[in-house]
Short mmCIF file of C-alpha atoms in Angstrom, two decimals:
data_model
loop_
_atom_site.label_atom_id
_atom_site.label_comp_id
_atom_site.label_asym_id
_atom_site.label_seq_id
_atom_site.Cartn_x
_atom_site.Cartn_y
_atom_site.Cartn_z
CA MET A 1 1.19 -12.84 28.82
CA PRO A 2 0.50 -15.13 26.42
CA ARG A 3 3.25 -17.26 24.51
CA LEU A 4 3.92 -19.53 21.89
CA GLU A 5 5.49 -22.66 22.33
CA LEU A 6 7.37 -25.05 20.50
CA VAL A 7 5.49 -28.17 20.08
CA ALA A 8 7.53 -30.31 17.61
CA GLN A 9 9.89 -29.55 14.63
CA LEU A 10 9.46 -31.55 11.35
CA LYS A 11 12.62 -31.94 9.49
CA GLY A 12 12.79 -33.38 5.89
CA HIS A 13 12.74 -30.59 3.20
CA ASN A 14 16.27 -29.93 1.98
CA ASP A 15 15.50 -26.41 0.95
CA ARG A 16 13.60 -23.08 2.12
CA VAL A 17 9.70 -24.23 3.01
CA TRP A 18 7.32 -21.67 0.97
CA GLN A 19 4.13 -22.42 2.31
CA VAL A 20 2.41 -24.42 4.93
CA ALA A 21 -1.14 -25.94 4.67
CA TRP A 22 -3.44 -27.76 7.10
CA SER A 23 -5.64 -30.14 5.30
CA PRO A 24 -9.58 -29.21 6.17
CA ASN A 25 -9.66 -31.29 8.88
CA GLY A 26 -6.34 -30.78 10.34
CA ASN A 27 -5.19 -33.99 10.49
CA MET A 28 -2.36 -33.80 7.83
CA LEU A 29 -0.15 -30.85 6.74
CA ALA A 30 1.04 -30.05 3.56
CA THR A 31 4.40 -28.33 3.21
CA CYS A 32 5.96 -26.92 -0.35
CA SER A 33 9.60 -26.27 -0.91
CA GLY A 34 12.15 -25.03 -3.38
CA ASP A 35 13.50 -29.06 -2.87
CA LYS A 36 10.35 -29.50 -5.44
CA THR A 37 8.48 -31.63 -3.21
CA VAL A 38 5.52 -31.49 -1.05
CA ARG A 39 5.69 -33.41 2.14
CA ILE A 40 2.90 -34.49 4.09
CA TRP A 41 2.81 -34.59 7.93
CA ALA A 42 0.53 -36.07 10.32
CA ASN A 43 0.94 -36.19 14.61
CA THR A 44 1.41 -39.70 14.62
CA SER A 45 0.38 -40.44 18.46
CA HIS A 46 -2.52 -39.44 20.03
CA SER A 47 -1.59 -38.90 23.51
CA ASP A 48 1.92 -36.99 22.34
CA THR A 49 1.62 -34.20 20.37
CA SER A 50 5.12 -33.67 20.04
CA LYS A 51 5.48 -37.07 17.80
CA TRP A 52 5.01 -36.19 14.17
CA ASP A 53 5.87 -37.95 10.92
CA CYS A 54 6.21 -37.44 7.15
CA VAL A 55 3.52 -39.73 5.93
CA ASP A 56 4.09 -39.06 2.24
CA VAL A 57 6.32 -37.02 -0.30
CA LEU A 58 5.06 -35.60 -3.59
CA ASP A 59 7.50 -35.67 -6.01
CA GLY A 60 8.31 -36.11 -9.75
CA ALA A 61 5.82 -33.35 -10.98
CA HIS A 62 7.14 -30.28 -11.16
CA LYS A 63 10.64 -29.51 -12.20
CA ARG A 64 11.34 -26.41 -10.15
CA THR A 65 10.28 -24.65 -6.91
CA ILE A 66 6.61 -25.68 -5.61
CA ARG A 67 5.57 -21.98 -4.16
CA SER A 68 2.44 -23.08 -3.30
CA VAL A 69 -0.13 -25.93 -1.78
CA ALA A 70 -3.56 -25.97 -1.24
CA TRP A 71 -6.11 -28.63 0.10
CA ALA A 72 -9.36 -29.27 -1.83
CA PRO A 73 -12.23 -28.51 0.61
CA ASN A 74 -12.98 -32.65 0.51
CA GLY A 75 -9.39 -33.16 2.07
CA LYS A 76 -9.19 -35.47 -0.97
CA GLU A 77 -7.13 -33.51 -3.34
CA LEU A 78 -3.96 -31.25 -3.36
CA ALA A 79 -3.08 -28.60 -6.20
CA THR A 80 0.79 -27.08 -6.29
CA ALA A 81 1.87 -24.03 -8.08
CA SER A 82 4.97 -24.21 -9.12
CA PHE A 83 8.02 -21.65 -10.77
CA ASP A 84 8.00 -24.13 -13.74
CA SER A 85 4.65 -22.22 -14.57
CA THR A 86 2.50 -25.23 -14.15
CA THR A 87 -0.19 -26.26 -11.83
CA GLY A 88 -0.22 -29.89 -10.49
CA VAL A 89 -3.62 -31.41 -8.73
CA TRP A 90 -2.76 -34.56 -6.74
CA GLU A 91 -5.35 -36.62 -5.93
CA TYR A 92 -4.98 -39.73 -2.81
CA GLU A 93 -5.15 -43.20 -4.26
CA GLU A 94 -7.02 -45.05 -1.68
CA ARG A 95 -5.65 -48.19 -3.85
CA ASP A 96 -2.13 -47.70 -3.95
CA LYS A 97 -1.90 -45.45 -1.04
CA GLU A 98 -0.36 -42.66 -2.64
CA TRP A 99 -0.55 -39.43 -3.90
CA GLU A 100 -0.78 -39.20 -7.58
CA CYS A 101 -0.29 -36.07 -10.23
CA VAL A 102 -3.79 -36.46 -11.83
CA ALA A 103 -3.65 -33.11 -14.13
CA THR A 104 -1.12 -30.64 -14.77
CA LEU A 105 -2.55 -27.17 -15.75
CA GLU A 106 -0.74 -25.28 -18.10
CA GLY A 107 -1.03 -21.55 -19.21
CA HIS A 108 1.06 -19.30 -17.15
CA GLU A 109 4.12 -17.88 -19.25
CA ASN A 110 6.48 -17.72 -15.83
CA GLU A 111 6.07 -18.91 -12.46
CA THR A 112 2.99 -19.62 -10.93
CA LYS A 113 3.03 -18.64 -7.41
CA SER A 114 -0.28 -19.29 -5.35
CA VAL A 115 -2.95 -21.73 -6.07
CA ALA A 116 -5.98 -21.66 -4.07
CA TRP A 117 -9.50 -23.76 -3.81
CA SER A 118 -12.67 -22.12 -4.19
CA ALA A 119 -15.11 -22.73 -0.43
CA ASN A 120 -17.12 -25.54 -2.43
CA GLY A 121 -14.31 -26.91 -4.50
CA SER A 122 -15.81 -26.10 -7.88
CA LEU A 123 -13.45 -23.66 -8.64
CA LEU A 124 -9.51 -23.36 -8.71
CA ALA A 125 -7.58 -19.62 -9.03
CA THR A 126 -3.94 -19.50 -9.99
CA CYS A 127 -1.86 -16.84 -10.29
CA SER A 128 1.41 -15.62 -11.43
CA ARG A 129 4.36 -13.29 -12.19
CA ASP A 130 3.07 -13.03 -15.63
CA LYS A 131 0.49 -10.38 -13.48
CA SER A 132 -2.31 -12.38 -14.73
CA VAL A 133 -4.88 -14.34 -12.29
CA TRP A 134 -6.65 -17.90 -13.79
CA ILE A 135 -10.11 -18.88 -12.96
CA TRP A 136 -10.35 -22.88 -13.77
CA GLU A 137 -13.72 -24.71 -13.19
CA VAL A 138 -13.26 -28.15 -11.71
CA GLU A 139 -15.07 -30.58 -14.16
CA ALA A 140 -15.43 -34.59 -13.74
CA ASP A 141 -12.59 -36.75 -14.49
CA ASN A 142 -9.81 -34.56 -13.63
CA ASP A 143 -10.56 -32.38 -15.98
CA PHE A 144 -10.33 -28.41 -15.85
CA GLU A 145 -11.50 -25.52 -18.02
CA CYS A 146 -10.14 -21.97 -17.61
CA LEU A 147 -13.10 -19.50 -17.31
CA SER A 148 -11.25 -16.38 -16.94
CA VAL A 149 -7.83 -14.94 -17.46
CA LEU A 150 -7.56 -11.68 -15.42
CA GLN A 151 -5.07 -9.35 -16.40
CA GLU A 152 -5.57 -6.31 -14.40
CA HIS A 153 -2.48 -6.54 -11.78
CA SER A 154 0.01 -4.13 -13.40
CA GLN A 155 3.00 -6.65 -11.87
CA ASP A 156 3.43 -9.86 -10.37
CA VAL A 157 0.71 -11.28 -8.44
CA LYS A 158 1.85 -12.94 -5.07
CA MET A 159 -1.24 -14.55 -3.81
CA VAL A 160 -4.96 -15.80 -4.07
CA ALA A 161 -7.24 -16.14 -1.99
CA TRP A 162 -11.16 -17.31 -1.71
CA HIS A 163 -14.12 -15.51 0.16
CA PRO A 164 -14.62 -18.40 3.08
CA HIS A 165 -18.21 -19.14 1.54
CA GLU A 166 -19.10 -17.02 -1.49
CA GLU A 167 -17.56 -16.99 -4.96
CA VAL A 168 -15.04 -13.86 -4.48
CA LEU A 169 -11.68 -14.11 -4.90
CA ALA A 170 -9.25 -11.48 -3.51
CA SER A 171 -5.29 -11.45 -5.33
CA ALA A 172 -2.55 -9.54 -3.70
CA SER A 173 0.25 -8.27 -6.06
CA TYR A 174 3.55 -6.79 -6.66
CA ASP A 175 2.03 -3.76 -7.95
CA ASP A 176 1.28 -2.72 -4.40
CA THR A 177 -2.73 -3.58 -4.75
CA ILE A 178 -5.09 -6.20 -3.49
CA LYS A 179 -7.88 -6.69 -6.27
CA ILE A 180 -11.43 -7.96 -5.58
CA TRP A 181 -13.01 -10.22 -8.49
CA ARG A 182 -16.41 -11.21 -8.93
CA GLU A 183 -18.35 -13.04 -11.30
CA ASP A 184 -21.60 -11.59 -13.29
CA ASP A 185 -23.08 -13.67 -15.76
CA ASP A 186 -20.32 -15.74 -16.37
CA ASP A 187 -17.72 -12.84 -16.84
CA TRP A 188 -15.21 -12.33 -13.91
CA TYR A 189 -14.34 -8.89 -13.16
CA CYS A 190 -12.30 -6.73 -10.98
CA SER A 191 -14.86 -5.01 -8.43
CA ASP A 192 -12.71 -3.18 -6.28
CA THR A 193 -9.25 -2.27 -5.96
CA LEU A 194 -7.76 -1.95 -2.06
CA GLN A 195 -4.58 0.73 -2.10
CA GLY A 196 -2.70 1.62 0.77
CA HIS A 197 0.33 -0.49 0.99
CA THR A 198 3.42 1.36 -0.04
CA SER A 199 4.92 -1.96 -1.27
CA THR A 200 4.61 -5.64 -2.55
CA ILE A 201 1.33 -7.29 -0.71
CA TRP A 202 2.65 -11.07 -0.01
CA ALA A 203 -0.14 -12.52 1.72
CA ILE A 204 -3.96 -11.82 2.52
CA ASP A 205 -6.33 -13.80 4.48
CA PHE A 206 -10.29 -13.56 5.07
CA ASP A 207 -11.68 -13.50 8.57
CA LYS A 208 -14.36 -16.61 9.14
CA THR A 209 -17.33 -14.52 7.62
CA GLY A 210 -15.80 -13.01 4.44
CA GLU A 211 -16.21 -9.35 5.84
CA GLN A 212 -12.51 -8.79 6.41
CA ILE A 213 -9.56 -9.16 4.76
CA VAL A 214 -6.18 -9.03 6.09
CA SER A 215 -2.86 -8.33 4.11
CA ALA A 216 1.03 -8.09 4.80
CA SER A 217 3.41 -6.22 3.08
CA ASP A 218 6.89 -5.59 2.37
CA ASP A 219 6.18 -2.02 3.83
CA THR A 220 6.67 -4.30 7.07
CA THR A 221 2.70 -3.11 7.76
CA MET A 222 -0.36 -5.23 8.20
CA ARG A 223 -3.76 -3.71 7.22
CA PHE A 224 -7.30 -4.59 7.80
CA TRP A 225 -9.68 -3.84 5.14
CA LYS A 226 -13.70 -4.31 5.88
CA GLN A 227 -16.16 -5.02 3.24
CA TYR A 228 -19.05 -2.25 2.95
CA LYS A 229 -22.27 -3.51 0.84
CA PRO A 230 -24.56 -1.38 -1.08
CA ASN A 231 -26.83 0.57 1.31
CA ASN A 232 -24.63 0.12 4.39
CA PRO A 233 -25.59 2.15 7.55
CA GLU A 234 -22.09 3.82 7.59
CA GLY A 235 -22.88 5.68 4.17
CA VAL A 236 -19.74 4.44 2.49
CA ALA A 237 -20.49 5.21 -1.37
CA THR A 238 -20.30 1.76 -3.27
CA PRO A 239 -19.89 2.64 -6.76
CA GLY A 240 -21.10 0.10 -9.62
CA ASN A 241 -23.26 -1.53 -6.86
CA ALA A 242 -20.47 -3.58 -5.48
CA PRO A 243 -19.36 -4.01 -1.97
CA LYS A 244 -16.60 -1.31 -1.45
CA TRP A 245 -13.51 -2.48 0.84
CA LYS A 246 -11.85 0.02 3.19
CA ASN A 247 -8.90 0.22 4.92
CA ILE A 248 -10.01 -0.08 8.65
CA CYS A 249 -7.00 -0.47 10.58
CA THR A 250 -3.22 -0.59 10.13
CA ILE A 251 -0.44 -2.66 12.23
CA SER A 252 3.00 -0.66 11.88
CA GLY A 253 6.07 -0.71 13.97
CA GLN A 254 5.62 -4.35 14.77
CA HIS A 255 7.86 -6.28 11.94
CA GLU A 256 10.95 -4.83 10.93
CA ARG A 257 11.28 -6.38 7.56
CA CYS A 258 8.83 -7.82 4.56
CA ILE A 259 6.04 -9.62 6.49
CA TYR A 260 5.67 -12.88 3.95
CA SER A 261 2.63 -14.52 5.35
CA VAL A 262 -0.33 -13.90 7.61
CA SER A 263 -2.83 -15.99 8.95
CA TRP A 264 -6.30 -15.31 10.17
CA SER A 265 -8.28 -18.01 12.52
CA LYS A 266 -11.13 -19.30 11.77
CA VAL A 267 -11.66 -20.67 15.14
CA HIS A 268 -10.54 -17.86 17.80
CA GLY A 269 -9.98 -14.88 15.36
CA ARG A 270 -6.70 -14.35 16.11
CA VAL A 271 -4.15 -12.90 13.53
CA ALA A 272 -0.52 -14.53 13.46
CA SER A 273 2.28 -13.04 10.92
CA ALA A 274 5.73 -13.89 10.12
CA SER A 275 8.53 -12.18 8.64
CA GLY A 276 11.99 -11.74 6.94
CA ASP A 277 12.79 -10.26 10.63
CA ASN A 278 12.65 -13.83 12.21
CA HIS A 279 9.72 -13.19 14.42
CA ILE A 280 6.33 -14.57 14.59
CA LYS A 281 3.82 -12.54 16.36
CA VAL A 282 0.31 -12.96 17.17
CA PHE A 283 -2.31 -10.02 17.32
CA THR A 284 -5.91 -10.00 19.14
CA GLU A 285 -8.49 -7.65 18.61
CA GLU A 286 -10.15 -5.67 21.17
CA SER A 287 -13.38 -6.25 21.87
CA SER A 288 -15.73 -3.35 21.68
CA ALA A 289 -18.84 -3.04 20.12
CA GLN A 290 -17.78 0.73 19.11
CA ALA A 291 -15.17 -0.34 17.18
CA VAL A 292 -16.26 -2.16 13.99
CA ASN A 293 -15.37 0.49 11.56
CA ALA A 294 -12.08 1.34 13.70
CA PRO A 295 -10.89 -2.15 15.63
CA THR A 296 -7.69 -1.96 17.54
CA TRP A 297 -5.44 -4.77 17.46
CA ASN A 298 -2.73 -5.44 20.22
CA ILE A 299 0.22 -7.69 19.86
CA SER A 300 -0.10 -10.95 22.32
CA ALA A 301 2.38 -13.02 21.68
CA SER A 302 5.69 -12.72 19.84
CA VAL A 303 8.70 -15.43 19.31
CA SER A 304 11.91 -14.24 17.86
CA ASP A 305 14.45 -16.40 15.95
CA ALA A 306 11.25 -18.86 15.44
CA HIS A 307 13.16 -20.04 12.72
CA GLY A 308 16.74 -19.62 14.27
CA VAL A 309 18.50 -16.87 11.96
CA SER A 310 16.08 -17.20 9.10
CA ASP A 311 12.90 -15.45 7.62
CA ILE A 312 10.12 -17.24 7.90
CA ASN A 313 7.74 -17.79 5.00
CA SER A 314 4.49 -18.91 6.05
CA VAL A 315 2.19 -19.30 9.15
CA SER A 316 -0.94 -21.20 9.48
CA TRP A 317 -3.62 -21.58 12.33
CA PHE A 318 -5.16 -24.91 12.68
CA PRO A 319 -8.67 -24.94 11.17
CA THR A 320 -10.58 -26.47 13.41
CA GLU A 321 -11.92 -26.25 17.03
CA LYS A 322 -9.93 -29.67 17.95
CA HIS A 323 -6.56 -28.05 18.29
CA SER A 324 -7.21 -24.36 17.37
CA ASP A 325 -3.91 -23.19 19.42
CA TRP A 326 -1.93 -24.82 16.97
CA LEU A 327 -0.14 -22.62 14.56
CA ALA A 328 2.33 -24.10 11.83
CA SER A 329 5.20 -22.22 10.32
CA GLY A 330 7.97 -22.76 7.47
CA GLY A 331 11.17 -21.11 7.08
CA ASP A 332 14.35 -20.51 4.94
CA ASP A 333 15.74 -22.87 7.27
CA GLY A 334 13.80 -25.68 5.42
CA LEU A 335 12.12 -26.34 8.76
CA VAL A 336 8.50 -26.64 9.61
CA ASN A 337 7.44 -25.75 13.38
CA ILE A 338 4.29 -26.54 15.17
CA TRP A 339 3.83 -24.17 17.76
CA ARG A 340 1.00 -23.89 20.42
CA TYR A 341 -0.40 -20.79 21.39
CA ILE A 342 -0.88 -20.61 25.58
CA ASP A 343 -2.95 -17.79 27.37
CA ASP A 344 -2.38 -18.79 30.97
CA ASP A 345 -4.81 -16.08 32.00
CA VAL A 346 -7.84 -17.92 30.44
CA MET B 1 30.36 -9.23 -30.06
CA ALA B 2 27.01 -8.82 -32.08
CA GLN B 3 25.09 -6.71 -29.74
CA THR B 4 25.86 -3.21 -28.87
CA LEU B 5 27.18 -2.53 -25.63
CA ILE B 6 25.07 -0.35 -23.11
CA ASN B 7 27.91 1.89 -22.20
CA ALA B 8 30.66 0.94 -25.22
CA ASN B 9 33.15 3.61 -23.33
CA PRO B 10 33.12 3.65 -19.61
CA THR B 11 35.52 5.77 -17.43
CA VAL B 12 37.85 3.44 -15.49
CA TYR B 13 39.20 3.89 -12.14
CA SER B 14 42.17 2.72 -10.33
CA PRO B 15 42.18 1.37 -6.96
CA SER B 16 42.99 3.82 -4.45
CA LYS B 17 45.91 2.91 -2.45
CA THR B 18 43.95 2.81 1.16
CA SER B 19 41.36 0.31 -0.17
CA GLN B 20 43.44 -2.55 1.07
CA ARG B 21 42.85 -3.95 4.41
CA ILE B 22 45.64 -3.38 6.75
CA LEU B 23 45.56 -6.12 8.81
CA THR B 24 45.76 -5.48 12.56
CA PHE B 25 47.30 -7.41 15.26
CA GLU B 26 43.73 -8.90 16.54
CA GLU B 27 42.80 -9.68 13.32
CA GLN B 28 46.00 -11.83 12.62
CA ASP B 29 45.21 -13.89 15.55
CA ASP B 30 42.48 -16.50 14.88
CA SER B 31 41.61 -16.57 18.60
CA PHE B 32 40.09 -13.50 17.89
CA GLU B 33 36.51 -13.24 16.26
CA ASP B 34 36.67 -10.37 13.94
CA PRO B 35 33.14 -8.86 13.27
CA ILE B 36 32.21 -8.75 9.35
CA ASP B 37 32.60 -4.84 8.16
CA ALA B 38 31.96 -2.84 5.35
CA GLN B 39 35.75 -3.56 4.22
CA GLU B 40 34.98 -7.43 4.13
CA ILE B 41 31.70 -6.92 2.43
CA PHE B 42 33.90 -4.82 0.01
CA ASP B 43 36.80 -7.18 -0.79
CA LEU B 44 34.04 -9.79 -1.20
CA ILE B 45 32.61 -8.17 -4.33
CA ARG B 46 34.84 -5.42 -5.87
CA SER B 47 36.36 -8.14 -7.90
CA ILE B 48 33.13 -9.16 -9.42
CA SER B 49 33.44 -8.82 -13.23
CA ASP B 50 30.94 -6.39 -15.14
CA PRO B 51 28.85 -8.24 -17.31
CA GLU B 52 30.24 -6.22 -20.09
CA HIS B 53 33.61 -5.55 -19.81
CA PRO B 54 36.56 -7.16 -18.57
CA LEU B 55 36.65 -4.85 -15.83
CA THR B 56 36.00 -5.27 -12.05
CA LEU B 57 32.78 -3.27 -10.52
CA GLU B 58 35.61 -1.49 -8.40
CA GLN B 59 37.18 -0.57 -11.59
CA LEU B 60 34.15 0.97 -12.65
CA ASN B 61 33.40 2.32 -9.66
CA VAL B 62 30.25 0.46 -9.41
CA THR B 63 30.94 -0.84 -5.86
CA GLN B 64 32.84 1.67 -3.09
CA CYS B 65 33.54 0.66 0.80
CA GLU B 66 31.96 3.82 1.66
CA HIS B 67 28.63 3.06 -0.08
CA ILE B 68 28.41 -0.14 2.23
CA THR B 69 27.02 -0.35 5.39
CA VAL B 70 27.21 -3.12 8.01
CA SER B 71 25.51 -3.72 11.48
CA ASP B 72 27.65 -7.02 12.81
CA GLU B 73 25.56 -6.99 15.98
CA SER B 74 22.17 -6.96 14.16
CA SER B 75 23.45 -8.92 11.02
CA ARG B 76 22.59 -6.27 8.99
CA VAL B 77 24.52 -5.48 5.38
CA LEU B 78 23.43 -2.64 2.94
CA VAL B 79 25.15 -2.64 -0.18
CA GLU B 80 24.65 0.61 -2.73
CA PHE B 81 25.80 0.62 -5.74
CA THR B 82 26.16 3.06 -8.66
CA PRO B 83 25.44 1.75 -12.35
CA THR B 84 27.71 3.51 -14.90
CA ILE B 85 25.17 4.98 -16.64
CA PRO B 86 21.66 5.97 -15.42
CA HIS B 87 19.92 3.78 -17.93
CA CYS B 88 22.19 1.07 -17.46
CA SER B 89 19.78 -2.00 -18.28
CA MET B 90 22.61 -4.17 -16.95
CA ALA B 91 21.69 -2.92 -13.41
CA THR B 92 19.96 -5.68 -12.33
CA LEU B 93 22.12 -8.45 -12.95
CA ILE B 94 24.97 -6.44 -11.50
CA GLY B 95 22.69 -6.09 -8.27
CA LEU B 96 21.84 -9.92 -8.68
CA CYS B 97 25.66 -10.76 -8.94
CA ILE B 98 26.43 -8.97 -5.59
CA ARG B 99 23.43 -10.57 -3.96
CA VAL B 100 24.74 -13.73 -5.20
CA ARG B 101 28.25 -13.33 -4.06
CA LEU B 102 27.01 -12.44 -0.48
CA LEU B 103 24.94 -15.13 -0.37
CA ARG B 104 27.49 -17.57 -0.98
CA SER B 105 30.06 -15.92 1.32
CA LEU B 106 28.26 -14.56 4.44
CA PRO B 107 27.17 -16.26 7.27
CA ASP B 108 23.39 -17.06 7.16
CA ARG B 109 22.50 -14.50 9.77
CA PHE B 110 22.72 -11.73 7.47
CA LYS B 111 20.11 -9.66 5.84
CA VAL B 112 21.22 -8.47 3.04
CA ASP B 113 19.93 -5.04 1.22
CA ILE B 114 20.98 -4.37 -2.23
CA ARG B 115 19.79 -0.83 -3.70
CA VAL B 116 21.15 1.47 -6.58
CA ARG B 117 22.47 5.13 -4.84
CA ASN B 118 19.65 7.45 -4.66
CA GLY B 119 19.48 9.50 -8.14
CA THR B 120 21.88 7.00 -9.93
CA HIS B 121 19.46 5.22 -11.82
CA GLN B 122 16.07 6.46 -14.05
CA SER B 123 14.38 3.28 -12.83
CA GLU B 124 15.85 2.95 -9.18
CA ASN B 125 12.54 1.75 -7.43
CA ALA B 126 11.79 -0.96 -10.10
CA VAL B 127 15.69 -1.91 -9.67
CA ASN B 128 15.74 -1.94 -5.97
CA LYS B 129 12.32 -4.01 -5.78
CA GLN B 130 13.31 -6.57 -8.10
CA LEU B 131 16.56 -6.99 -6.22
CA ASN B 132 15.09 -7.43 -2.71
CA ASP B 133 12.31 -9.70 -3.91
CA LYS B 134 13.76 -12.78 -2.50
CA GLU B 135 10.89 -14.73 -4.59
CA ARG B 136 12.18 -12.94 -7.92
CA VAL B 137 15.73 -13.86 -6.82
CA ALA B 138 15.00 -17.68 -6.07
CA ALA B 139 13.24 -17.96 -9.57
CA ALA B 140 16.08 -16.02 -11.30
CA LEU B 141 18.53 -18.56 -9.90
CA GLU B 142 16.57 -21.25 -11.10
CA ASN B 143 17.44 -20.11 -14.51
CA ASP B 144 20.07 -22.05 -15.86
CA HIS B 145 21.09 -19.60 -18.44
CA LEU B 146 20.88 -16.64 -16.40
CA LEU B 147 22.88 -18.64 -13.33
CA GLU B 148 25.47 -19.15 -15.99
CA VAL B 149 26.14 -15.49 -16.76
CA VAL B 150 25.92 -14.79 -12.57
CA ASN B 151 28.46 -17.45 -12.16
CA GLN B 152 30.75 -15.85 -15.30
CA CYS B 153 30.67 -12.52 -13.59
CA LEU B 154 31.53 -14.10 -9.88
CA ALA B 155 34.70 -15.98 -11.79
CA THR B 156 36.79 -13.34 -10.66
CA ALA B 157 35.56 -12.13 -7.32
CA GLY B 158 37.64 -14.43 -5.22
CA LEU B 159 40.71 -12.02 -6.34
CA ARG B 160 39.29 -9.58 -3.39
CA GLY B 161 40.85 -6.59 -5.22
CA GLN B 162 44.42 -8.26 -5.83
CA ASP B 163 45.66 -8.40 -9.63
CA THR B 164 42.64 -7.33 -11.02
CA PRO B 165 42.68 -7.51 -14.64
CA SER B 166 43.91 -4.62 -16.80
CA PRO B 167 41.87 -3.01 -18.80
#
């Protein structure tokens, strides 16, 4: 049976850790916290994977909890979403060798909960308790123009995630739905609403192709959704000529409490989940050519008390081949853990 | 008070005689570890003040020991409370006070769920959802004004059912 082994434990935050995010090449890990800071960590020894240091602390820009942190695809900028309702954009100044807050995006009425860069870095999405999703265009000289304010969710929007290579956005909400947003002639519109969860959806992640989404909810289930394009061979109707998303698999009974985070590895395709029941679990898809419309996901590893008695708020797989078996996690205990997924049978 | 009270004339209940814990021999002995039970949770929250009246949640029958479920072994606590009236707009605030009190008093290992009792509030689901969303709770507690109101309600919580202020 595969297992997760603790590689390193990173101490520094003095409040709960809300999110962990690997830089695009995996050389750094950014973490954000209720202590109003972002910390940047790096594995500082080439031979010892357990040796990590906090190489930077980003502070001073936000007055309240930093809920979310996201790397620009070029790895040189970071965005932070805060309960102070603003989104910060940070740039690494080579000259001073430090991160500087170069822009503050204002507009949301209250807590900003998530921020994400589009695949090519030209767009930024933010969402808030004010029920809206904003799409921003990244312009020259750290200028950001709001292209669209999307107000179709009926409750808080918990998370936004971009398609891995197209300009398609997914948002997850306290209203128990996921919405898919597309652009048509400079106009952003909701092309689909994914219904099925029976409570707040805290997290979503695309697979590497962008054809599927996994979602994690307070209803203690995870759901897999697959996109059916117009004229699909399966005959799924696509009203409005936009792809239609269908729930093709549901994992239930694996977590006892709210699932706060889910990460779908773009390298090996495994899905990791983190929950208020103190467990981190890893799921593997059963390989079968017939199952594309009804896949089976099996539990392959589980850690109980992954952050002691604390809730686990975030998990994230290492983004590249180099250490694709690494998984980072952040919890209410203020700690960041690095795990290694070990499969002795391979 | 300028604003109209939500429930201007609440029914006041007197604490029942049996609601005080009778200490057993083992509970008085420090070498025994006492598991957290419903009575302990009730003692922690019974003397929280109502946001509207100079009365405790126990006096208003908002909290009752029988509506608390505890599993010390699996570190779970469920507190069900009864708003004084079904359209009580203070229900979320009362729930938040209970949550904060337990957050500050219980060992970290406890996972606490707080709900209004089935059928006692017209927006039951909305109130329950908000009270159990830790992100909403975390954000609420960063609001200085709200935190002050919560702290005021909690100022009497330490009485644990002793010498409750008289109506």
